[in-house]
Structure formats: structure tokens, C-alpha cells
CSV table of C-alpha atoms and ligand atoms in Angstrom, one decimal:
chain,number,residue,atom,x,y,z
A,1,UNK,CA,123.0,-49.8,-83.6
A,2,UNK,CA,119.2,-49.7,-82.8
A,3,UNK,CA,117.7,-52.8,-81.2
A,4,UNK,CA,115.9,-54.8,-83.9
A,5,UNK,CA,112.1,-55.0,-83.5
A,6,UNK,CA,110.5,-58.2,-82.2
A,7,UNK,CA,109.1,-58.9,-85.7
A,8,UNK,CA,112.6,-58.5,-87.2
A,9,UNK,CA,114.1,-61.0,-84.7
A,10,UNK,CA,111.3,-63.5,-85.3
A,11,UNK,CA,111.8,-63.2,-89.1
A,12,UNK,CA,115.6,-63.7,-88.7
A,13,UNK,CA,114.9,-66.7,-86.5
A,14,UNK,CA,112.5,-68.3,-89.0
A,15,UNK,CA,115.1,-67.9,-91.7
A,16,UNK,CA,117.9,-69.3,-89.6
A,17,UNK,CA,115.9,-72.3,-88.5
A,18,UNK,CA,115.3,-73.1,-92.1
A,19,UNK,CA,119.0,-72.8,-92.9
A,20,UNK,CA,119.8,-75.2,-90.1
A,21,UNK,CA,117.0,-77.6,-91.0
A,22,UNK,CA,117.9,-77.7,-94.7
A,23,UNK,CA,121.7,-77.8,-94.6
A,24,UNK,CA,123.5,-81.1,-95.2
A,25,UNK,CA,126.3,-80.4,-92.9
A,26,UNK,CA,126.2,-78.3,-89.7
A,27,UNK,CA,129.1,-77.1,-87.5
A,28,UNK,CA,128.7,-75.4,-84.1
A,29,UNK,CA,131.5,-73.6,-82.4
A,30,UNK,CA,131.0,-73.0,-78.7
A,31,UNK,CA,132.8,-70.9,-76.0
A,32,UNK,CA,132.6,-70.3,-72.3
A,33,UNK,CA,129.3,-68.4,-72.7
A,34,UNK,CA,127.4,-71.6,-73.5
A,35,UNK,CA,128.3,-72.8,-69.9
A,36,UNK,CA,127.5,-69.5,-68.2
A,37,UNK,CA,123.9,-70.4,-67.5
A,38,UNK,CA,125.2,-73.6,-65.8
A,39,UNK,CA,127.2,-71.5,-63.4
A,40,UNK,CA,130.7,-71.9,-65.0
A,41,UNK,CA,132.5,-68.6,-65.0
A,42,UNK,CA,133.5,-67.1,-68.4
A,43,UNK,CA,137.0,-65.7,-69.0
A,44,UNK,CA,136.2,-62.2,-70.2
A,45,UNK,CA,133.5,-59.7,-69.4
A,46,UNK,CA,132.9,-57.9,-66.1
A,47,UNK,CA,132.7,-61.1,-64.0
A,48,UNK,CA,135.3,-63.1,-66.1
A,49,UNK,CA,138.1,-65.1,-64.6
A,50,UNK,CA,140.7,-63.0,-66.4
A,51,UNK,CA,139.4,-59.9,-64.6
A,52,UNK,CA,140.7,-61.3,-61.3
A,53,UNK,CA,143.7,-63.3,-62.4
A,54,UNK,CA,146.4,-62.8,-65.1
A,55,UNK,CA,146.2,-65.5,-67.8
A,56,UNK,CA,150.0,-65.4,-68.2
A,57,UNK,CA,150.5,-66.4,-64.6
A,58,UNK,CA,148.1,-69.3,-64.8
A,59,UNK,CA,147.5,-70.6,-68.3
A,60,UNK,CA,150.9,-70.8,-69.9
A,61,UNK,CA,153.6,-73.5,-69.9
A,62,UNK,CA,156.0,-70.9,-68.5
A,63,UNK,CA,153.7,-70.3,-65.5
A,64,UNK,CA,153.5,-74.1,-64.9
A,65,UNK,CA,157.2,-74.5,-65.1
A,66,UNK,CA,157.7,-71.7,-62.6
A,67,UNK,CA,155.0,-72.5,-60.0
A,68,UNK,CA,153.1,-75.8,-60.7
A,69,UNK,CA,151.5,-75.7,-57.3
A,70,UNK,CA,150.0,-72.3,-57.8
A,71,UNK,CA,148.7,-73.3,-61.3
A,72,UNK,CA,147.3,-76.5,-59.9
A,73,UNK,CA,145.5,-74.7,-57.0
A,74,UNK,CA,143.7,-72.6,-59.6
A,75,UNK,CA,142.8,-75.7,-61.7
A,76,UNK,CA,141.6,-77.6,-58.6
A,77,UNK,CA,139.4,-74.6,-57.7
A,78,UNK,CA,138.0,-74.6,-61.2
A,79,UNK,CA,137.5,-78.4,-61.2
A,80,UNK,CA,135.6,-78.1,-57.9
A,81,UNK,CA,133.4,-75.3,-59.2
A,82,UNK,CA,132.6,-77.2,-62.5
A,83,UNK,CA,131.9,-80.4,-60.6
A,84,UNK,CA,128.8,-78.7,-59.1
A,85,UNK,CA,127.5,-77.6,-62.5
A,86,UNK,CA,125.1,-79.4,-64.8
A,87,UNK,CA,124.5,-79.0,-68.5
A,88,UNK,CA,121.8,-76.4,-69.5
A,89,UNK,CA,119.2,-76.3,-72.2
A,90,UNK,CA,121.8,-75.1,-74.7
A,91,UNK,CA,124.1,-78.1,-74.1
A,92,UNK,CA,121.0,-80.4,-74.4
A,93,UNK,CA,119.8,-78.8,-77.6
A,94,UNK,CA,123.3,-79.3,-79.2
A,95,UNK,CA,123.4,-83.0,-78.0
A,96,UNK,CA,119.9,-83.6,-79.5
A,97,UNK,CA,121.0,-82.4,-83.0
A,98,UNK,CA,123.2,-85.4,-83.5
A,99,UNK,CA,120.2,-87.6,-83.8
A,100,UNK,CA,118.8,-85.6,-86.8
A,101,UNK,CA,121.9,-84.3,-88.6
A,102,UNK,CA,124.1,-87.0,-90.0
A,103,UNK,CA,126.9,-84.6,-90.8
A,104,UNK,CA,127.4,-82.6,-87.7
A,105,UNK,CA,130.3,-81.6,-85.5
A,106,UNK,CA,130.4,-79.6,-82.3
A,107,UNK,CA,133.7,-77.8,-81.9
A,108,UNK,CA,134.2,-76.5,-78.4
A,109,UNK,CA,136.8,-74.3,-76.8
A,110,UNK,CA,135.3,-75.3,-73.4
A,111,UNK,CA,137.2,-77.7,-71.2
A,112,UNK,CA,134.4,-78.2,-68.7
A,113,UNK,CA,133.1,-81.5,-70.1
A,114,UNK,CA,129.5,-80.3,-70.0
A,115,UNK,CA,128.8,-81.0,-73.7
A,116,UNK,CA,129.8,-84.6,-73.2
A,117,UNK,CA,127.7,-84.7,-69.9
A,118,UNK,CA,124.7,-83.5,-72.0
A,119,UNK,CA,125.2,-86.4,-74.4
A,120,UNK,CA,127.3,-84.9,-77.2
A,121,UNK,CA,129.6,-87.4,-78.9
A,122,UNK,CA,130.4,-85.8,-82.2
A,123,UNK,CA,132.6,-83.4,-80.4
A,124,UNK,CA,136.0,-81.8,-81.0
A,125,UNK,CA,137.4,-80.4,-77.7
A,126,UNK,CA,140.0,-78.1,-79.3
A,127,UNK,CA,141.3,-76.8,-75.9
A,128,UNK,CA,141.4,-80.2,-74.2
A,129,UNK,CA,139.5,-81.2,-71.1
A,130,UNK,CA,139.9,-80.2,-67.5
A,131,UNK,CA,139.1,-83.7,-66.3
A,132,UNK,CA,142.1,-85.2,-68.0
A,133,UNK,CA,145.7,-85.1,-66.6
A,134,UNK,CA,148.9,-85.7,-68.5
A,135,UNK,CA,152.4,-86.6,-67.2
A,136,UNK,CA,155.0,-84.1,-68.4
A,137,UNK,CA,157.6,-86.9,-68.0
A,138,UNK,CA,156.2,-90.0,-69.7
A,139,UNK,CA,153.2,-88.5,-71.5
A,140,UNK,CA,150.7,-90.9,-69.9
A,141,UNK,CA,147.2,-89.4,-69.9
A,142,UNK,CA,144.2,-90.3,-67.9
A,143,UNK,CA,140.8,-89.2,-66.8
A,144,UNK,CA,140.7,-88.0,-63.2
A,145,UNK,CA,137.5,-86.6,-61.7
A,146,UNK,CA,138.5,-86.6,-58.1
A,147,UNK,CA,140.5,-84.0,-56.1
A,148,UNK,CA,144.2,-84.3,-55.6
A,149,UNK,CA,145.3,-84.3,-52.0
A,150,UNK,CA,148.9,-83.2,-52.8
A,151,UNK,CA,149.6,-80.4,-55.2
A,152,UNK,CA,151.1,-80.6,-57.7
A,153,UNK,CA,150.1,-84.2,-58.3
A,154,UNK,CA,152.7,-86.7,-59.6
A,155,UNK,CA,152.5,-89.6,-62.1
A,156,UNK,CA,152.1,-93.0,-60.4
A,157,UNK,CA,154.2,-94.6,-63.1
A,158,UNK,CA,157.3,-92.4,-63.5
A,159,UNK,CA,157.0,-89.8,-60.7
A,160,UNK,CA,156.9,-86.9,-63.2
A,161,UNK,CA,154.7,-83.9,-62.7
A,162,UNK,CA,151.1,-84.2,-63.9
A,163,UNK,CA,149.5,-81.3,-65.7
A,164,UNK,CA,145.9,-80.4,-66.6
A,165,UNK,CA,145.0,-81.8,-70.0
A,166,UNK,CA,144.1,-78.4,-71.3
A,167,UNK,CA,145.6,-76.2,-74.0
A,168,UNK,CA,147.5,-73.2,-72.6
A,169,UNK,CA,148.3,-70.0,-74.4
A,170,UNK,CA,151.2,-70.5,-76.8
A,171,UNK,CA,150.5,-74.3,-77.2
A,172,UNK,CA,149.4,-76.3,-80.2
A,173,UNK,CA,145.8,-77.6,-80.3
A,174,UNK,CA,145.4,-81.4,-80.0
A,175,UNK,CA,146.0,-82.7,-83.5
A,176,UNK,CA,142.9,-84.9,-83.8
A,177,UNK,CA,140.4,-82.4,-82.5
A,178,UNK,CA,141.9,-79.6,-84.5
A,179,UNK,CA,142.0,-81.8,-87.7
A,180,UNK,CA,138.3,-82.7,-87.3
A,181,UNK,CA,137.4,-79.1,-86.8
A,182,UNK,CA,139.3,-78.0,-89.9
A,183,UNK,CA,137.7,-80.8,-92.1
A,184,UNK,CA,134.2,-79.7,-90.9
A,185,UNK,CA,134.9,-76.0,-91.5
A,186,UNK,CA,136.0,-76.9,-95.0
A,187,UNK,CA,132.6,-78.5,-95.9
A,188,UNK,CA,129.9,-77.2,-93.5
A,189,UNK,CA,127.0,-75.3,-95.1
A,190,UNK,CA,126.0,-73.6,-91.8
A,191,UNK,CA,128.2,-72.6,-88.8
A,192,UNK,CA,126.7,-71.5,-85.6
A,193,UNK,CA,129.1,-69.6,-83.3
A,194,UNK,CA,127.7,-69.5,-79.7
A,195,UNK,CA,129.0,-68.0,-76.5
A,196,UNK,CA,132.5,-67.0,-77.6
A,197,UNK,CA,134.1,-63.6,-77.5
A,198,UNK,CA,136.0,-64.7,-80.7
A,199,UNK,CA,139.3,-63.1,-79.6
A,200,UNK,CA,141.4,-66.3,-79.1
A,201,UNK,CA,143.1,-67.9,-82.1
A,202,UNK,CA,142.6,-70.1,-83.9
A,203,UNK,CA,138.9,-70.4,-83.2
A,204,UNK,CA,138.5,-66.7,-83.6
A,205,UNK,CA,139.2,-67.2,-87.3
A,206,UNK,CA,136.7,-70.1,-87.9
A,207,UNK,CA,133.7,-67.9,-88.7
A,208,UNK,CA,135.7,-66.1,-91.4
A,209,UNK,CA,137.0,-69.4,-92.8
A,210,UNK,CA,133.5,-70.8,-93.2
A,211,UNK,CA,132.1,-67.5,-94.5
A,212,UNK,CA,134.8,-67.3,-97.2
A,213,UNK,CA,133.6,-70.6,-98.5
A,214,UNK,CA,130.0,-69.5,-98.7
A,215,UNK,CA,128.7,-71.1,-95.5
A,216,UNK,CA,126.0,-69.2,-93.6
A,217,UNK,CA,127.2,-68.0,-90.2
A,218,UNK,CA,124.9,-67.5,-87.3
A,219,UNK,CA,126.0,-65.9,-84.0
A,220,UNK,CA,124.4,-66.5,-80.6
A,221,UNK,CA,125.7,-64.1,-78.0
A,222,UNK,CA,124.2,-61.4,-75.8
A,223,UNK,CA,127.1,-59.1,-76.9
A,224,UNK,CA,128.6,-58.0,-80.1
A,225,UNK,CA,131.9,-59.7,-81.0
A,226,UNK,CA,134.6,-59.2,-83.6
A,227,UNK,CA,132.9,-61.7,-85.9
A,228,UNK,CA,129.4,-60.2,-85.6
A,229,UNK,CA,129.9,-58.1,-88.7
A,230,UNK,CA,130.4,-61.1,-91.0
A,231,UNK,CA,127.4,-63.1,-89.7
A,232,UNK,CA,124.3,-63.8,-91.7
A,233,UNK,CA,122.2,-63.7,-88.6
A,234,UNK,CA,123.0,-62.6,-85.0
A,235,UNK,CA,120.8,-63.5,-82.0
A,236,UNK,CA,121.5,-61.3,-79.0
A,237,UNK,CA,120.4,-63.7,-76.3
A,238,UNK,CA,121.5,-66.4,-74.0
A,239,UNK,CA,122.5,-69.7,-75.6
A,240,UNK,CA,120.3,-71.6,-73.2
A,241,UNK,CA,117.3,-69.9,-74.7
A,242,UNK,CA,118.3,-69.2,-78.3
A,243,UNK,CA,119.9,-72.6,-79.2
A,244,UNK,CA,116.8,-74.6,-78.3
A,245,UNK,CA,114.7,-72.3,-80.6
A,246,UNK,CA,117.3,-72.4,-83.4
A,247,UNK,CA,117.9,-76.2,-83.3
A,248,UNK,CA,114.5,-77.4,-81.9
B,301,APR,N1,124.9,-67.3,-73.8
B,301,APR,C1,125.7,-67.0,-74.8
B,301,APR,N2,126.8,-66.3,-74.7
B,301,APR,C2,127.2,-65.8,-73.5
B,301,APR,C3,126.4,-66.0,-72.4
B,301,APR,C4,125.2,-66.8,-72.5
B,301,APR,N3,124.4,-67.0,-71.5
B,301,APR,N4,126.9,-65.3,-71.3
B,301,APR,C5,128.1,-64.7,-71.8
B,301,APR,N5,128.2,-65.0,-73.1
B,301,APR,C6,129.2,-64.6,-74.1
B,301,APR,C7,130.0,-63.3,-73.7
B,301,APR,O1,129.3,-62.2,-74.2
B,301,APR,C8,131.3,-63.5,-74.4
B,301,APR,O2,131.3,-63.0,-75.7
B,301,APR,O3,130.2,-65.6,-74.0
B,301,APR,C9,131.5,-65.0,-74.4
B,301,APR,C10,132.5,-65.6,-73.5
B,301,APR,O4,133.8,-65.2,-73.9
B,301,APR,P1,135.1,-65.6,-73.2
B,301,APR,O5,135.0,-65.5,-71.7
B,301,APR,O6,136.2,-64.9,-73.8
B,301,APR,O7,135.2,-67.2,-73.6
B,301,APR,P2,135.8,-67.9,-74.9
B,301,APR,O8,135.5,-67.1,-76.1
B,301,APR,O9,135.3,-69.3,-74.8
B,301,APR,O10,137.3,-67.8,-74.6
B,301,APR,C11,138.2,-68.4,-75.5
B,301,APR,O11,140.1,-68.0,-74.0
B,301,APR,O12,141.2,-67.9,-72.0
B,301,APR,C12,140.9,-68.7,-73.1
B,301,APR,O13,141.2,-71.0,-73.1
B,301,APR,C13,140.2,-70.0,-72.8
B,301,APR,O14,138.8,-71.3,-74.2
B,301,APR,C14,139.0,-70.0,-73.7
B,301,APR,C15,139.4,-69.0,-74.7
């Protein structure tokens, strides 16, 4: 497809800003691309994490059962990397919307905690959070920002293995976050889909769900995705630049 003219993009942005401003309920779905400008690696694409490592050997319950140390080494590496990253203008624009939109929910597939660090509170982390750990024995969960000296780490209470508090392939989404997302998707008037390749279920189906009900769907992504075709507006740019313009 030809690149749209500057005038066409400006016209589309004016229309989208109006939809966002005038809607009663707004939902935003984010993926790894929203944290890319903060320095957090995405999963797919030429520099993506899954180019170098196989998800099946790192992000599945089977991989953890087989080699918890190897899985933890990768998560500890990611935790260290994310620790040095700060929220960007896209995260901040999303946090600021809460003050002006009473019915708002930010649904994120990101586990990096950068939305919360930017100030977002109406947040559904549907893939969990890399800063939480959960005991596979007693189920105790806690927030842990520091490094573990011995890998895999063990539960102080029962001695069971601790696992990262994230959702792996083949696992259910956390009930509360997923329920909140579903409720919002069943009533939002506008859904913004930002920085996700839209290939991982169930979030890959959220745009179609909202669209079927008549919500306007806006995509923010430098690249085309499987949901681009059903969007009412697509902005081919970085979320750190487009989201402040759209939500400002
Ligand atoms: N701004 C907006 N989008 C960007 C930017 C940017 N600056 N940089 C890259 N992107 C886009 C890419 O074009 C791509 O479409 O972000 C998307 C990132 O896609 P993925 O790496 O597949 O991330 P995501 O969609 O969040 O992955 C879903 O897959 O492996 C699992 O659990 C993991 O939550 C993750 C899930």
C-alpha cells in the first residue's frame, strides 16, 4: 500500500483525537512495542527475543519443570535489563489519561512494570508481572525487585521452587486481570491497540471483539499487523510519539 500523505495522516489524527476525547469509555491494549523506546527488547521482529531463543525452551511450564535454573537465568537477565529502563512518553501519556477519563482501562501484555512505574493504576496486567514471584509448592506470591543469588530461588516458607509471576504459553490468564479486560472490551467505545504484533491469543482477538460490538479501533504500530485491516485508523509510528499526540 502507498504511504498516506502528510495531510491524510493529520486528518486521521484529528478524527481519532475526537473519538478519544468524546468517548465515554476508553480501553487501551499494549504490547512489547510500547516499551521498545525505553530499551526493553520486544519478542518478535529482527531484534526480538524470540529470534535468539526458542519460547518453548524458556516460556512454558514444561521448560520450567525440565530446567528451572536455565529458565531463571533468562528471567534474571531480563529483570536486570528492565531494571535499567524508565517509562517513556507513551507510558506517561497513558498514565495521564486516567485523570480525565473516568471509564478507562489499560490492558497490557507487558510484564515489565513500566506502566505502573509511569503512574498507571487502572491497569490489567494480563500476562502477569516479572517483579512478582510465586511458590509452585504453597502458592505464596510476593513482589521481589532484587536479584536472586542462588538459582532457582526457593520459597522461604515451604522450600518449594519459586517461579516468575508471568503467564507462560499454554497457561491461563490471571482471573482478575482477564475478567477486567473482558468487561471493558464489552463496553468500550474506543479501543487503542498499541505496540503489539497481535499474534498471541487471547489478546490477539481483543480488537475483533471490540470492533464487532461497534467500538472504534485505533492501531499504533510502525508495522502492519493481523488486526490492521479491521482498524478504523492506523498510525504507523512509534508509540512514544503517537500516543501523546492521540491522548494529549
Ligand atoms: N512503538 C509501537 N510499536 C512498536 C515499537 C514502537 N516504538 N517498536 C516495535 N513496535 C511493534 C512491532 O512492530 C511489533 O508489532 O511492537 C510489536 C511487538 O510485538 P511482539 O514482540 O510480538 O510483542 P507482543 O505483541 O507484546 O507479544 C505478545 O508474546 O511472547 C509473548 O508473552 C509475550 O506478552 C508477549 C506476547
